[in-house]
Amino acid sequence: MSIHIQAEKGEIAPVVLLPGDPLRAKFVADTYLEEVLCYNRVRGMYGFTGIHQGVRVSVQGSGMGMPSMAIYVNELIQSYDVRCIIRIGSCGALQEEVEVHDLVFAMTASTDSVMNLERFPLGFTYSPAPTYTLLERAIQAAREEQLRYHVGSVLSTDSFYHDNSDLWKQWARFGTLAVEMETYQLYTLAAKFNIETLSILTVSDSLLTRKELNSEERQIGLQNMFDVVFSIIRS
Ligand code: HPA
């Protein structure tokens, strides 16, 4: 057991899907996995392990934001020997061509978080990246399924609610596709521990148009993301 995950050693698969929402973890386990074991209920942050078409996979809620996510990622890697973590999350679009419902594969991330100041001195900026082969497989799956997708940078922010509500426009000017709250630190930790990673995001809202997915559209949007991630796992 680790502090925030009550699993025994061996109960978590080497490949973990990481939604922020623990109920999304339950939905994925209920919908896509067989022989499901719920290995974690601590703080309601559900974790499940099961079999998807012969492949053992776990799905773990991470909570919202980098501090929460980093707790689970650290423990998954250091206490349970996890070798691959794929985030399945949502994001807000910062570009006109990025529409609600689309998928975003994060090729890198910018951040307003100071978490990496502990690792890299002030004045130096670490640029995190995903595992190229996972990115390539995600693109291939999206192409085969004829899904709308975008590949590029995201902004991982510590605040959902900003005092300066126009701040995102500067990142938009520099080509950032979308805003979310986890990828920068996920990619940093994956690099630190030399494991594989990728963030696959569904656009749930647009900061330009103020459009939002309703609950029915959200289901369809998430379905596309799950199709891509399980295609990666099977390949
Ligand atoms: N901001 C931050 N994170 C998000 C957003 C947003 O607008 N939408 C989905 N995740």
PDB file of C-alpha atoms and ligand atoms in Angstrom:
ATOM      1  CA  MET A   1       0.000   0.000   0.000  1.00  0.00           C
ATOM      2  CA  SER A   2       1.024   3.592  -0.563  1.00  0.00           C
ATOM      3  CA  ILE A   3      -0.380   6.590   1.303  1.00  0.00           C
ATOM      4  CA  HIS A   4      -3.210   7.414  -1.112  1.00  0.00           C
ATOM      5  CA  ILE A   5      -3.664   4.068  -2.904  1.00  0.00           C
ATOM      6  CA  GLN A   6      -4.727   1.002  -0.939  1.00  0.00           C
ATOM      7  CA  ALA A   7      -3.805  -1.625  -3.574  1.00  0.00           C
ATOM      8  CA  GLU A   8      -1.579  -4.579  -2.866  1.00  0.00           C
ATOM      9  CA  LYS A   9       1.535  -4.902  -4.987  1.00  0.00           C
ATOM     10  CA  GLY A  10       0.625  -6.541  -8.296  1.00  0.00           C
ATOM     11  CA  GLU A  11      -3.003  -5.357  -8.272  1.00  0.00           C
ATOM     12  CA  ILE A  12      -2.270  -2.420 -10.610  1.00  0.00           C
ATOM     13  CA  ALA A  13      -1.420  -3.109 -14.268  1.00  0.00           C
ATOM     14  CA  PRO A  14       1.752  -1.676 -15.874  1.00  0.00           C
ATOM     15  CA  VAL A  15      -0.505   0.466 -18.118  1.00  0.00           C
ATOM     16  CA  VAL A  16      -2.806   2.966 -16.378  1.00  0.00           C
ATOM     17  CA  LEU A  17      -5.478   5.246 -17.836  1.00  0.00           C
ATOM     18  CA  LEU A  18      -5.771   8.446 -15.828  1.00  0.00           C
ATOM     19  CA  PRO A  19      -9.020  10.442 -15.894  1.00  0.00           C
ATOM     20  CA  GLY A  20      -9.325  13.341 -13.452  1.00  0.00           C
ATOM     21  CA  ASP A  21     -12.815  12.258 -12.430  1.00  0.00           C
ATOM     22  CA  PRO A  22     -12.966   9.059 -10.335  1.00  0.00           C
ATOM     23  CA  LEU A  23     -16.503   8.397 -11.607  1.00  0.00           C
ATOM     24  CA  ARG A  24     -15.144   8.469 -15.143  1.00  0.00           C
ATOM     25  CA  ALA A  25     -12.673   5.803 -14.004  1.00  0.00           C
ATOM     26  CA  LYS A  26     -15.647   3.725 -12.825  1.00  0.00           C
ATOM     27  CA  PHE A  27     -17.490   4.314 -16.114  1.00  0.00           C
ATOM     28  CA  VAL A  28     -14.457   3.158 -18.116  1.00  0.00           C
ATOM     29  CA  ALA A  29     -14.029   0.052 -15.942  1.00  0.00           C
ATOM     30  CA  ASP A  30     -17.760  -0.801 -16.134  1.00  0.00           C
ATOM     31  CA  THR A  31     -17.925  -0.234 -19.893  1.00  0.00           C
ATOM     32  CA  TYR A  32     -14.623  -1.486 -21.283  1.00  0.00           C
ATOM     33  CA  LEU A  33     -13.073  -3.931 -18.784  1.00  0.00           C
ATOM     34  CA  GLU A  34     -13.814  -7.512 -17.734  1.00  0.00           C
ATOM     35  CA  GLU A  35     -12.862  -9.267 -14.496  1.00  0.00           C
ATOM     36  CA  VAL A  36     -12.745  -5.866 -12.774  1.00  0.00           C
ATOM     37  CA  LEU A  37     -11.085  -5.392  -9.389  1.00  0.00           C
ATOM     38  CA  CYS A  38     -11.645  -2.104  -7.522  1.00  0.00           C
ATOM     39  CA  TYR A  39      -8.239  -1.669  -5.855  1.00  0.00           C
ATOM     40  CA  ASN A  40      -8.721   1.831  -4.441  1.00  0.00           C
ATOM     41  CA  ARG A  41     -11.460   3.736  -2.624  1.00  0.00           C
ATOM     42  CA  VAL A  42      -9.267   6.035  -0.479  1.00  0.00           C
ATOM     43  CA  ARG A  43     -10.760   9.572  -0.644  1.00  0.00           C
ATOM     44  CA  GLY A  44     -13.252   8.267  -3.218  1.00  0.00           C
ATOM     45  CA  MET A  45     -10.440   8.326  -5.800  1.00  0.00           C
ATOM     46  CA  TYR A  46     -11.419   5.041  -7.427  1.00  0.00           C
ATOM     47  CA  GLY A  47      -8.906   2.785  -9.117  1.00  0.00           C
ATOM     48  CA  PHE A  48      -9.806  -0.347 -11.085  1.00  0.00           C
ATOM     49  CA  THR A  49      -7.881  -3.103 -12.822  1.00  0.00           C
ATOM     50  CA  GLY A  50      -9.417  -5.342 -15.485  1.00  0.00           C
ATOM     51  CA  ILE A  51      -8.915  -6.992 -18.843  1.00  0.00           C
ATOM     52  CA  HIS A  52      -9.633  -5.305 -22.173  1.00  0.00           C
ATOM     53  CA  GLN A  53      -9.570  -7.786 -25.087  1.00  0.00           C
ATOM     54  CA  GLY A  54      -6.875  -9.820 -23.380  1.00  0.00           C
ATOM     55  CA  VAL A  55      -4.800  -6.850 -22.204  1.00  0.00           C
ATOM     56  CA  ARG A  56      -4.560  -6.077 -18.478  1.00  0.00           C
ATOM     57  CA  VAL A  57      -5.106  -2.373 -17.822  1.00  0.00           C
ATOM     58  CA  SER A  58      -5.882  -0.140 -14.838  1.00  0.00           C
ATOM     59  CA  VAL A  59      -7.840   3.095 -14.675  1.00  0.00           C
ATOM     60  CA  GLN A  60      -7.196   5.513 -11.820  1.00  0.00           C
ATOM     61  CA  GLY A  61      -8.875   8.839 -10.942  1.00  0.00           C
ATOM     62  CA  SER A  62      -6.320  11.604 -10.380  1.00  0.00           C
ATOM     63  CA  GLY A  63      -8.431  14.525  -9.123  1.00  0.00           C
ATOM     64  CA  MET A  64      -8.220  18.002 -10.612  1.00  0.00           C
ATOM     65  CA  GLY A  65      -4.969  19.902 -11.016  1.00  0.00           C
ATOM     66  CA  MET A  66      -1.279  19.043 -10.954  1.00  0.00           C
ATOM     67  CA  PRO A  67      -0.752  18.714  -7.166  1.00  0.00           C
ATOM     68  CA  SER A  68      -3.467  16.052  -6.871  1.00  0.00           C
ATOM     69  CA  MET A  69      -2.525  14.260 -10.098  1.00  0.00           C
ATOM     70  CA  ALA A  70       1.168  14.197  -9.086  1.00  0.00           C
ATOM     71  CA  ILE A  71       0.357  12.347  -5.854  1.00  0.00           C
ATOM     72  CA  TYR A  72      -1.256   9.478  -7.777  1.00  0.00           C
ATOM     73  CA  VAL A  73       1.361   9.419 -10.531  1.00  0.00           C
ATOM     74  CA  ASN A  74       4.245   9.346  -8.024  1.00  0.00           C
ATOM     75  CA  GLU A  75       2.663   6.483  -6.099  1.00  0.00           C
ATOM     76  CA  LEU A  76       1.647   4.520  -9.229  1.00  0.00           C
ATOM     77  CA  ILE A  77       5.220   4.612 -10.485  1.00  0.00           C
ATOM     78  CA  GLN A  78       7.195   4.300  -7.253  1.00  0.00           C
ATOM     79  CA  SER A  79       5.015   1.839  -5.307  1.00  0.00           C
ATOM     80  CA  TYR A  80       3.328  -0.145  -8.106  1.00  0.00           C
ATOM     81  CA  ASP A  81       5.894  -0.219 -10.949  1.00  0.00           C
ATOM     82  CA  VAL A  82       3.533   1.382 -13.481  1.00  0.00           C
ATOM     83  CA  ARG A  83       5.320   1.837 -16.841  1.00  0.00           C
ATOM     84  CA  CYS A  84       2.794   3.764 -18.955  1.00  0.00           C
ATOM     85  CA  ILE A  85       0.247   6.434 -17.963  1.00  0.00           C
ATOM     86  CA  ILE A  86      -2.247   7.822 -20.477  1.00  0.00           C
ATOM     87  CA  ARG A  87      -4.323  10.768 -19.316  1.00  0.00           C
ATOM     88  CA  ILE A  88      -7.915  10.805 -20.600  1.00  0.00           C
ATOM     89  CA  GLY A  89      -9.209  14.257 -19.726  1.00  0.00           C
ATOM     90  CA  SER A  90     -11.052  17.307 -20.938  1.00  0.00           C
ATOM     91  CA  CYS A  91      -9.855  20.728 -22.059  1.00  0.00           C
ATOM     92  CA  GLY A  92     -11.081  24.167 -23.083  1.00  0.00           C
ATOM     93  CA  ALA A  93     -10.351  25.268 -26.669  1.00  0.00           C
ATOM     94  CA  LEU A  94      -8.149  28.343 -27.255  1.00  0.00           C
ATOM     95  CA  GLN A  95      -8.269  28.314 -31.077  1.00  0.00           C
ATOM     96  CA  GLU A  96     -11.156  28.791 -33.469  1.00  0.00           C
ATOM     97  CA  GLU A  97     -10.500  25.588 -35.383  1.00  0.00           C
ATOM     98  CA  VAL A  98     -10.575  23.562 -32.153  1.00  0.00           C
ATOM     99  CA  GLU A  99     -14.246  22.782 -31.657  1.00  0.00           C
ATOM    100  CA  VAL A 100     -16.099  21.219 -28.745  1.00  0.00           C
ATOM    101  CA  HIS A 101     -16.143  17.478 -29.195  1.00  0.00           C
ATOM    102  CA  ASP A 102     -12.750  17.416 -30.973  1.00  0.00           C
ATOM    103  CA  LEU A 103      -9.781  15.486 -29.606  1.00  0.00           C
ATOM    104  CA  VAL A 104      -6.482  17.132 -28.663  1.00  0.00           C
ATOM    105  CA  PHE A 105      -3.263  15.111 -28.393  1.00  0.00           C
ATOM    106  CA  ALA A 106      -0.801  17.163 -26.328  1.00  0.00           C
ATOM    107  CA  MET A 107       2.623  17.320 -28.022  1.00  0.00           C
ATOM    108  CA  THR A 108       3.931  19.549 -25.215  1.00  0.00           C
ATOM    109  CA  ALA A 109       2.585  21.819 -22.475  1.00  0.00           C
ATOM    110  CA  SER A 110       3.163  25.289 -21.043  1.00  0.00           C
ATOM    111  CA  THR A 111       2.253  26.126 -17.471  1.00  0.00           C
ATOM    112  CA  ASP A 112       1.704  28.764 -14.789  1.00  0.00           C
ATOM    113  CA  SER A 113       2.559  26.148 -12.148  1.00  0.00           C
ATOM    114  CA  VAL A 114       5.651  26.576  -9.991  1.00  0.00           C
ATOM    115  CA  MET A 115       5.972  22.865  -9.236  1.00  0.00           C
ATOM    116  CA  ASN A 116       9.051  22.499 -11.449  1.00  0.00           C
ATOM    117  CA  LEU A 117      10.927  25.349  -9.720  1.00  0.00           C
ATOM    118  CA  GLU A 118      11.986  22.716  -7.205  1.00  0.00           C
ATOM    119  CA  ARG A 119      13.667  20.778 -10.024  1.00  0.00           C
ATOM    120  CA  PHE A 120      14.974  23.466 -12.360  1.00  0.00           C
ATOM    121  CA  PRO A 121      16.307  26.818 -11.158  1.00  0.00           C
ATOM    122  CA  LEU A 122      14.523  30.117 -11.850  1.00  0.00           C
ATOM    123  CA  GLY A 123      15.415  31.275 -15.344  1.00  0.00           C
ATOM    124  CA  PHE A 124      15.425  27.758 -16.767  1.00  0.00           C
ATOM    125  CA  THR A 125      12.263  26.237 -18.249  1.00  0.00           C
ATOM    126  CA  TYR A 126      11.715  22.541 -18.774  1.00  0.00           C
ATOM    127  CA  SER A 127       9.708  21.658 -21.906  1.00  0.00           C
ATOM    128  CA  PRO A 128       7.890  18.382 -21.324  1.00  0.00           C
ATOM    129  CA  ALA A 129       6.914  15.968 -24.091  1.00  0.00           C
ATOM    130  CA  PRO A 130       4.913  12.746 -24.414  1.00  0.00           C
ATOM    131  CA  THR A 131       6.166   9.400 -25.707  1.00  0.00           C
ATOM    132  CA  TYR A 132       6.348   9.762 -29.485  1.00  0.00           C
ATOM    133  CA  THR A 133       5.205   6.208 -30.268  1.00  0.00           C
ATOM    134  CA  LEU A 134       2.027   6.703 -28.179  1.00  0.00           C
ATOM    135  CA  LEU A 135       1.342  10.003 -29.942  1.00  0.00           C
ATOM    136  CA  GLU A 136       1.828   8.327 -33.312  1.00  0.00           C
ATOM    137  CA  ARG A 137      -0.547   5.496 -32.381  1.00  0.00           C
ATOM    138  CA  ALA A 138      -3.177   7.993 -31.169  1.00  0.00           C
ATOM    139  CA  ILE A 139      -2.979   9.878 -34.476  1.00  0.00           C
ATOM    140  CA  GLN A 140      -3.238   6.626 -36.413  1.00  0.00           C
ATOM    141  CA  ALA A 141      -6.323   5.535 -34.419  1.00  0.00           C
ATOM    142  CA  ALA A 142      -8.023   8.917 -34.861  1.00  0.00           C
ATOM    143  CA  ARG A 143      -7.318   8.825 -38.609  1.00  0.00           C
ATOM    144  CA  GLU A 144      -8.679   5.294 -38.964  1.00  0.00           C
ATOM    145  CA  GLU A 145     -11.852   6.230 -37.060  1.00  0.00           C
ATOM    146  CA  GLN A 146     -12.106   9.493 -39.058  1.00  0.00           C
ATOM    147  CA  LEU A 147     -12.296  11.552 -35.874  1.00  0.00           C
ATOM    148  CA  ARG A 148     -11.608  15.271 -35.633  1.00  0.00           C
ATOM    149  CA  TYR A 149      -8.304  15.703 -33.799  1.00  0.00           C
ATOM    150  CA  HIS A 150      -5.536  18.265 -33.240  1.00  0.00           C
ATOM    151  CA  VAL A 151      -1.903  17.770 -32.271  1.00  0.00           C
ATOM    152  CA  GLY A 152      -0.039  20.574 -30.531  1.00  0.00           C
ATOM    153  CA  SER A 153       0.632  22.365 -27.270  1.00  0.00           C
ATOM    154  CA  VAL A 154      -1.710  22.831 -24.321  1.00  0.00           C
ATOM    155  CA  LEU A 155      -1.616  25.158 -21.317  1.00  0.00           C
ATOM    156  CA  SER A 156      -1.662  23.346 -17.965  1.00  0.00           C
ATOM    157  CA  THR A 157      -2.934  25.894 -15.471  1.00  0.00           C
ATOM    158  CA  ASP A 158      -3.236  25.790 -11.684  1.00  0.00           C
ATOM    159  CA  SER A 159      -6.421  27.875 -11.698  1.00  0.00           C
ATOM    160  CA  PHE A 160      -9.738  27.103 -13.313  1.00  0.00           C
ATOM    161  CA  TYR A 161     -10.976  30.559 -12.294  1.00  0.00           C
ATOM    162  CA  HIS A 162      -8.561  33.405 -13.137  1.00  0.00           C
ATOM    163  CA  ASP A 163      -8.822  37.036 -11.977  1.00  0.00           C
ATOM    164  CA  ASN A 164      -7.526  38.091 -15.383  1.00  0.00           C
ATOM    165  CA  SER A 165     -10.040  36.398 -17.637  1.00  0.00           C
ATOM    166  CA  ASP A 166      -8.104  37.420 -20.811  1.00  0.00           C
ATOM    167  CA  LEU A 167      -4.817  35.792 -19.766  1.00  0.00           C
ATOM    168  CA  TRP A 168      -5.397  32.789 -22.032  1.00  0.00           C
ATOM    169  CA  LYS A 169      -5.293  35.037 -25.115  1.00  0.00           C
ATOM    170  CA  GLN A 170      -1.512  35.328 -24.931  1.00  0.00           C
ATOM    171  CA  TRP A 171      -1.178  31.533 -25.060  1.00  0.00           C
ATOM    172  CA  ALA A 172      -3.681  31.446 -27.902  1.00  0.00           C
ATOM    173  CA  ARG A 173      -1.530  33.981 -29.816  1.00  0.00           C
ATOM    174  CA  PHE A 174       1.407  31.626 -29.455  1.00  0.00           C
ATOM    175  CA  GLY A 175      -0.525  28.736 -30.953  1.00  0.00           C
ATOM    176  CA  THR A 176      -1.583  26.866 -27.825  1.00  0.00           C
ATOM    177  CA  LEU A 177      -4.550  24.683 -28.717  1.00  0.00           C
ATOM    178  CA  ALA A 178      -6.320  24.268 -25.390  1.00  0.00           C
ATOM    179  CA  VAL A 179      -6.216  24.754 -21.632  1.00  0.00           C
ATOM    180  CA  GLU A 180      -6.383  22.014 -18.997  1.00  0.00           C
ATOM    181  CA  MET A 181      -4.807  21.374 -15.610  1.00  0.00           C
ATOM    182  CA  GLU A 182      -2.517  18.302 -15.552  1.00  0.00           C
ATOM    183  CA  THR A 183      -0.402  17.544 -18.615  1.00  0.00           C
ATOM    184  CA  TYR A 184       2.713  19.654 -17.838  1.00  0.00           C
ATOM    185  CA  GLN A 185       3.411  17.823 -14.593  1.00  0.00           C
ATOM    186  CA  LEU A 186       2.361  14.401 -15.920  1.00  0.00           C
ATOM    187  CA  TYR A 187       4.917  14.650 -18.742  1.00  0.00           C
ATOM    188  CA  THR A 188       7.556  15.965 -16.312  1.00  0.00           C
ATOM    189  CA  LEU A 189       7.093  13.017 -13.933  1.00  0.00           C
ATOM    190  CA  ALA A 190       7.051  10.515 -16.805  1.00  0.00           C
ATOM    191  CA  ALA A 191      10.414  11.907 -17.956  1.00  0.00           C
ATOM    192  CA  LYS A 192      11.799  11.864 -14.411  1.00  0.00           C
ATOM    193  CA  PHE A 193      10.925   8.189 -13.949  1.00  0.00           C
ATOM    194  CA  ASN A 194      11.505   7.189 -17.584  1.00  0.00           C
ATOM    195  CA  ILE A 195       8.015   5.814 -18.238  1.00  0.00           C
ATOM    196  CA  GLU A 196       5.704   6.235 -21.238  1.00  0.00           C
ATOM    197  CA  THR A 197       2.981   8.882 -21.296  1.00  0.00           C
ATOM    198  CA  LEU A 198       0.445  10.755 -23.398  1.00  0.00           C
ATOM    199  CA  SER A 199      -2.433  13.171 -22.731  1.00  0.00           C
ATOM    200  CA  ILE A 200      -5.546  12.601 -24.804  1.00  0.00           C
ATOM    201  CA  LEU A 201      -8.121  15.328 -24.248  1.00  0.00           C
ATOM    202  CA  THR A 202     -11.717  15.881 -25.284  1.00  0.00           C
ATOM    203  CA  VAL A 203     -12.659  19.515 -25.890  1.00  0.00           C
ATOM    204  CA  SER A 204     -15.496  20.139 -23.416  1.00  0.00           C
ATOM    205  CA  ASP A 205     -15.778  23.905 -23.890  1.00  0.00           C
ATOM    206  CA  SER A 206     -14.377  26.812 -25.876  1.00  0.00           C
ATOM    207  CA  LEU A 207     -13.008  29.991 -24.296  1.00  0.00           C
ATOM    208  CA  LEU A 208     -13.600  31.767 -27.644  1.00  0.00           C
ATOM    209  CA  THR A 209     -17.179  30.804 -28.397  1.00  0.00           C
ATOM    210  CA  ARG A 210     -18.245  29.972 -24.791  1.00  0.00           C
ATOM    211  CA  LYS A 211     -19.817  26.835 -26.278  1.00  0.00           C
ATOM    212  CA  GLU A 212     -19.983  23.852 -23.939  1.00  0.00           C
ATOM    213  CA  LEU A 213     -20.798  20.194 -24.466  1.00  0.00           C
ATOM    214  CA  ASN A 214     -24.116  19.223 -22.945  1.00  0.00           C
ATOM    215  CA  SER A 215     -24.210  15.928 -21.080  1.00  0.00           C
ATOM    216  CA  GLU A 216     -25.378  13.889 -24.097  1.00  0.00           C
ATOM    217  CA  GLU A 217     -22.715  15.394 -26.374  1.00  0.00           C
ATOM    218  CA  ARG A 218     -20.142  14.811 -23.640  1.00  0.00           C
ATOM    219  CA  GLN A 219     -20.894  11.075 -23.706  1.00  0.00           C
ATOM    220  CA  ILE A 220     -20.315  10.912 -27.474  1.00  0.00           C
ATOM    221  CA  GLY A 221     -17.159  13.029 -27.165  1.00  0.00           C
ATOM    222  CA  LEU A 222     -15.738  10.816 -24.460  1.00  0.00           C
ATOM    223  CA  GLN A 223     -16.588   7.726 -26.508  1.00  0.00           C
ATOM    224  CA  ASN A 224     -14.217   8.965 -29.248  1.00  0.00           C
ATOM    225  CA  MET A 225     -11.441   9.449 -26.681  1.00  0.00           C
ATOM    226  CA  PHE A 226     -12.009   5.980 -25.219  1.00  0.00           C
ATOM    227  CA  ASP A 227     -11.971   4.445 -28.730  1.00  0.00           C
ATOM    228  CA  VAL A 228      -8.564   6.025 -29.361  1.00  0.00           C
ATOM    229  CA  VAL A 229      -7.073   5.010 -26.027  1.00  0.00           C
ATOM    230  CA  PHE A 230      -8.223   1.392 -26.243  1.00  0.00           C
ATOM    231  CA  SER A 231      -6.991   1.199 -29.817  1.00  0.00           C
ATOM    232  CA  ILE A 232      -3.549   2.250 -28.489  1.00  0.00           C
ATOM    233  CA  ILE A 233      -3.735  -0.382 -25.748  1.00  0.00           C
ATOM    234  CA  ARG A 234      -4.644  -3.164 -28.203  1.00  0.00           C
ATOM    235  CA  SER A 235      -1.851  -2.259 -30.647  1.00  0.00           C
TER     236      SER A 235
HETATM  237  N1  HPA B   1      -9.867  25.529 -18.008  1.00  0.00           N
HETATM  238  C1  HPA B   1      -9.129  24.650 -17.349  1.00  0.00           C
HETATM  239  N2  HPA B   1      -9.320  23.349 -17.456  1.00  0.00           N
HETATM  240  C2  HPA B   1     -10.319  22.908 -18.240  1.00  0.00           C
HETATM  241  C3  HPA B   1     -11.122  23.789 -18.949  1.00  0.00           C
HETATM  242  C4  HPA B   1     -10.881  25.168 -18.826  1.00  0.00           C
HETATM  243  O1  HPA B   1     -11.572  25.995 -19.438  1.00  0.00           O
HETATM  244  N3  HPA B   1     -12.025  23.059 -19.639  1.00  0.00           N
HETATM  245  C5  HPA B   1     -11.771  21.770 -19.358  1.00  0.00           C
HETATM  246  N4  HPA B   1     -10.740  21.674 -18.528  1.00  0.00           N
END
